[in-house]
Amino acid sequence: MNQGDLFDAMHAVTAQDKEDGNLMKQIAVLASDVNVNVPGTYHVTYNVVDSNGNSAMFTRTVVVKAVAKPVQPVVIHPDADLIVVQPAQEKAALPKTGDQSFAPVGLVGLALLAFRGFLFWRKK
């Protein structure tokens, strides 16, 4: 539940047995420390007794959540002059990895391609 909500300790609490059926009127709240104005975890303890004198006790946990405070919207007057300042954009330099291994591989590949072309041309 949210902070400030109404709390009814008997809401959604039921009890029944085979002999007596519905025992809603016999349910009693033994203890409750619920404070809906302060966020936190609270407990409600119930007791119910049937016509044979058998009793059952149950403790219910109630969590009160804080309500977010509303944010006041910013009102901009239509006749106000707006100045938009944008930061200067700097060009980011690429990182230097020091990897130079592609150049020799490319040159060897071009040399093999030229040699194959030469052999192909010579075959004809």
mmCIF file of C-alpha atoms in Angstrom:
data_model
loop_
_atom_site.group_PDB
_atom_site.id
_atom_site.type_symbol
_atom_site.label_atom_id
_atom_site.label_comp_id
_atom_site.label_asym_id
_atom_site.label_seq_id
_atom_site.Cartn_x
_atom_site.Cartn_y
_atom_site.Cartn_z
ATOM 1 C CA MET A 1 0.000 0.000 0.000
ATOM 2 C CA ASN A 2 1.106 3.595 -0.497
ATOM 3 C CA GLN A 3 1.891 6.103 2.207
ATOM 4 C CA GLY A 4 -1.276 7.918 3.279
ATOM 5 C CA ASP A 5 -3.715 5.268 1.961
ATOM 6 C CA LEU A 6 -6.602 4.140 4.158
ATOM 7 C CA PHE A 7 -5.964 0.827 5.905
ATOM 8 C CA ASP A 8 -8.677 -1.617 6.923
ATOM 9 C CA ALA A 9 -7.196 -4.489 8.937
ATOM 10 C CA MET A 10 -10.188 -6.704 8.089
ATOM 11 C CA HIS A 11 -10.016 -6.155 4.311
ATOM 12 C CA ALA A 12 -9.516 -9.458 2.423
ATOM 13 C CA VAL A 13 -9.265 -11.512 5.649
ATOM 14 C CA THR A 14 -11.330 -14.704 5.727
ATOM 15 C CA ALA A 15 -11.651 -17.758 7.980
ATOM 16 C CA GLN A 16 -13.722 -20.919 7.752
ATOM 17 C CA ASP A 17 -13.786 -24.520 8.923
ATOM 18 C CA LYS A 18 -15.742 -27.703 8.133
ATOM 19 C CA GLU A 19 -18.132 -27.572 11.062
ATOM 20 C CA ASP A 20 -18.928 -23.851 11.347
ATOM 21 C CA GLY A 21 -18.321 -22.692 7.779
ATOM 22 C CA ASN A 22 -17.722 -18.951 7.594
ATOM 23 C CA LEU A 23 -15.962 -17.580 10.698
ATOM 24 C CA MET A 24 -15.620 -13.949 9.570
ATOM 25 C CA LYS A 25 -17.496 -12.610 12.616
ATOM 26 C CA GLN A 26 -15.198 -14.484 15.011
ATOM 27 C CA ILE A 27 -11.959 -12.954 13.642
ATOM 28 C CA ALA A 28 -10.310 -10.574 16.111
ATOM 29 C CA VAL A 29 -7.317 -8.287 15.614
ATOM 30 C CA LEU A 30 -4.926 -8.997 18.493
ATOM 31 C CA ALA A 31 -2.189 -6.520 17.544
ATOM 32 C CA SER A 32 -1.438 -4.008 14.808
ATOM 33 C CA ASP A 33 1.494 -1.621 14.493
ATOM 34 C CA VAL A 34 0.531 -0.267 11.045
ATOM 35 C CA ASN A 35 1.246 3.447 10.515
ATOM 36 C CA VAL A 36 0.118 4.453 7.018
ATOM 37 C CA ASN A 37 1.848 7.832 7.319
ATOM 38 C CA VAL A 38 5.369 6.385 7.684
ATOM 39 C CA PRO A 39 6.888 4.071 5.037
ATOM 40 C CA GLY A 40 8.000 0.710 6.413
ATOM 41 C CA THR A 41 7.064 -2.901 7.128
ATOM 42 C CA TYR A 42 4.341 -3.540 9.708
ATOM 43 C CA HIS A 43 2.432 -6.506 11.124
ATOM 44 C CA VAL A 44 -1.183 -7.287 12.021
ATOM 45 C CA THR A 45 -1.937 -10.344 14.180
ATOM 46 C CA TYR A 46 -5.360 -12.017 13.960
ATOM 47 C CA ASN A 47 -7.036 -14.705 16.054
ATOM 48 C CA VAL A 48 -10.151 -16.737 15.285
ATOM 49 C CA VAL A 49 -12.016 -19.256 17.491
ATOM 50 C CA ASP A 50 -14.598 -21.766 16.232
ATOM 51 C CA SER A 51 -17.613 -23.186 18.131
ATOM 52 C CA ASN A 52 -15.505 -26.080 19.504
ATOM 53 C CA GLY A 53 -13.011 -23.664 21.062
ATOM 54 C CA ASN A 54 -10.278 -24.356 18.501
ATOM 55 C CA SER A 55 -8.293 -21.251 17.718
ATOM 56 C CA ALA A 56 -5.910 -20.162 14.989
ATOM 57 C CA MET A 57 -3.564 -17.202 14.915
ATOM 58 C CA PHE A 58 -2.198 -15.501 11.791
ATOM 59 C CA THR A 59 0.225 -12.608 11.328
ATOM 60 C CA ARG A 60 -0.079 -10.516 8.192
ATOM 61 C CA THR A 61 2.770 -8.332 6.869
ATOM 62 C CA VAL A 62 1.829 -4.887 5.574
ATOM 63 C CA VAL A 63 4.338 -2.855 3.542
ATOM 64 C CA VAL A 64 3.779 0.908 3.319
ATOM 65 C CA LYS A 65 5.648 2.422 0.358
ATOM 66 C CA ALA A 66 6.741 6.046 0.173
ATOM 67 C CA VAL A 67 4.888 8.157 -2.352
ATOM 68 C CA ALA A 68 7.063 10.070 -4.802
ATOM 69 C CA LYS A 69 6.705 13.793 -4.391
ATOM 70 C CA PRO A 70 5.209 15.429 -7.489
ATOM 71 C CA VAL A 71 7.628 17.457 -9.576
ATOM 72 C CA GLN A 72 6.520 20.951 -10.443
ATOM 73 C CA PRO A 73 6.670 21.478 -14.216
ATOM 74 C CA VAL A 74 8.860 24.240 -15.592
ATOM 75 C CA VAL A 75 6.740 26.906 -17.251
ATOM 76 C CA ILE A 76 8.345 28.725 -20.159
ATOM 77 C CA HIS A 77 6.723 31.980 -21.085
ATOM 78 C CA PRO A 78 6.141 32.334 -24.834
ATOM 79 C CA ASP A 79 7.488 35.887 -24.890
ATOM 80 C CA ALA A 80 10.784 34.914 -23.252
ATOM 81 C CA ASP A 81 13.886 34.754 -25.444
ATOM 82 C CA LEU A 82 15.508 31.361 -25.281
ATOM 83 C CA ILE A 83 19.229 30.980 -25.673
ATOM 84 C CA VAL A 84 20.425 27.485 -26.428
ATOM 85 C CA VAL A 85 24.081 26.871 -25.764
ATOM 86 C CA GLN A 86 25.635 23.796 -27.308
ATOM 87 C CA PRO A 87 29.063 22.596 -26.314
ATOM 88 C CA ALA A 88 31.739 22.647 -28.992
ATOM 89 C CA GLN A 89 32.160 19.245 -30.539
ATOM 90 C CA GLU A 90 35.661 17.896 -30.580
ATOM 91 C CA LYS A 91 36.719 15.342 -33.138
ATOM 92 C CA ALA A 92 37.727 12.218 -31.367
ATOM 93 C CA ALA A 93 41.015 10.745 -32.505
ATOM 94 C CA LEU A 94 41.103 7.038 -33.218
ATOM 95 C CA PRO A 95 43.176 5.024 -30.818
ATOM 96 C CA LYS A 96 46.631 4.053 -32.021
ATOM 97 C CA THR A 97 46.986 0.309 -31.779
ATOM 98 C CA GLY A 98 50.458 -0.020 -33.305
ATOM 99 C CA ASP A 99 49.264 -2.817 -35.593
ATOM 100 C CA GLN A 100 51.088 -2.587 -38.947
ATOM 101 C CA SER A 101 50.691 -6.232 -40.013
ATOM 102 C CA PHE A 102 48.194 -5.599 -42.822
ATOM 103 C CA ALA A 103 50.598 -3.763 -45.177
ATOM 104 C CA PRO A 104 53.004 -6.689 -45.929
ATOM 105 C CA VAL A 105 50.128 -9.142 -46.353
ATOM 106 C CA GLY A 106 48.487 -6.839 -48.872
ATOM 107 C CA LEU A 107 51.717 -6.397 -50.832
ATOM 108 C CA VAL A 108 52.352 -10.157 -50.955
ATOM 109 C CA GLY A 109 48.791 -10.705 -52.149
ATOM 110 C CA LEU A 110 49.190 -8.152 -54.938
ATOM 111 C CA ALA A 111 52.504 -9.725 -56.007
ATOM 112 C CA LEU A 112 50.938 -13.214 -56.182
ATOM 113 C CA LEU A 113 48.013 -11.879 -58.170
ATOM 114 C CA ALA A 114 50.359 -10.147 -60.641
ATOM 115 C CA PHE A 115 52.491 -13.291 -60.978
ATOM 116 C CA ARG A 116 49.423 -15.430 -61.670
ATOM 117 C CA GLY A 117 48.229 -12.946 -64.251
ATOM 118 C CA PHE A 118 51.661 -13.083 -65.886
ATOM 119 C CA LEU A 119 51.551 -16.919 -66.017
ATOM 120 C CA PHE A 120 48.031 -16.892 -67.380
ATOM 121 C CA TRP A 121 48.980 -14.393 -70.099
ATOM 122 C CA ARG A 122 52.055 -16.435 -71.003
ATOM 123 C CA LYS A 123 50.053 -19.667 -71.343
ATOM 124 C CA LYS A 124 48.005 -18.222 -74.171
#
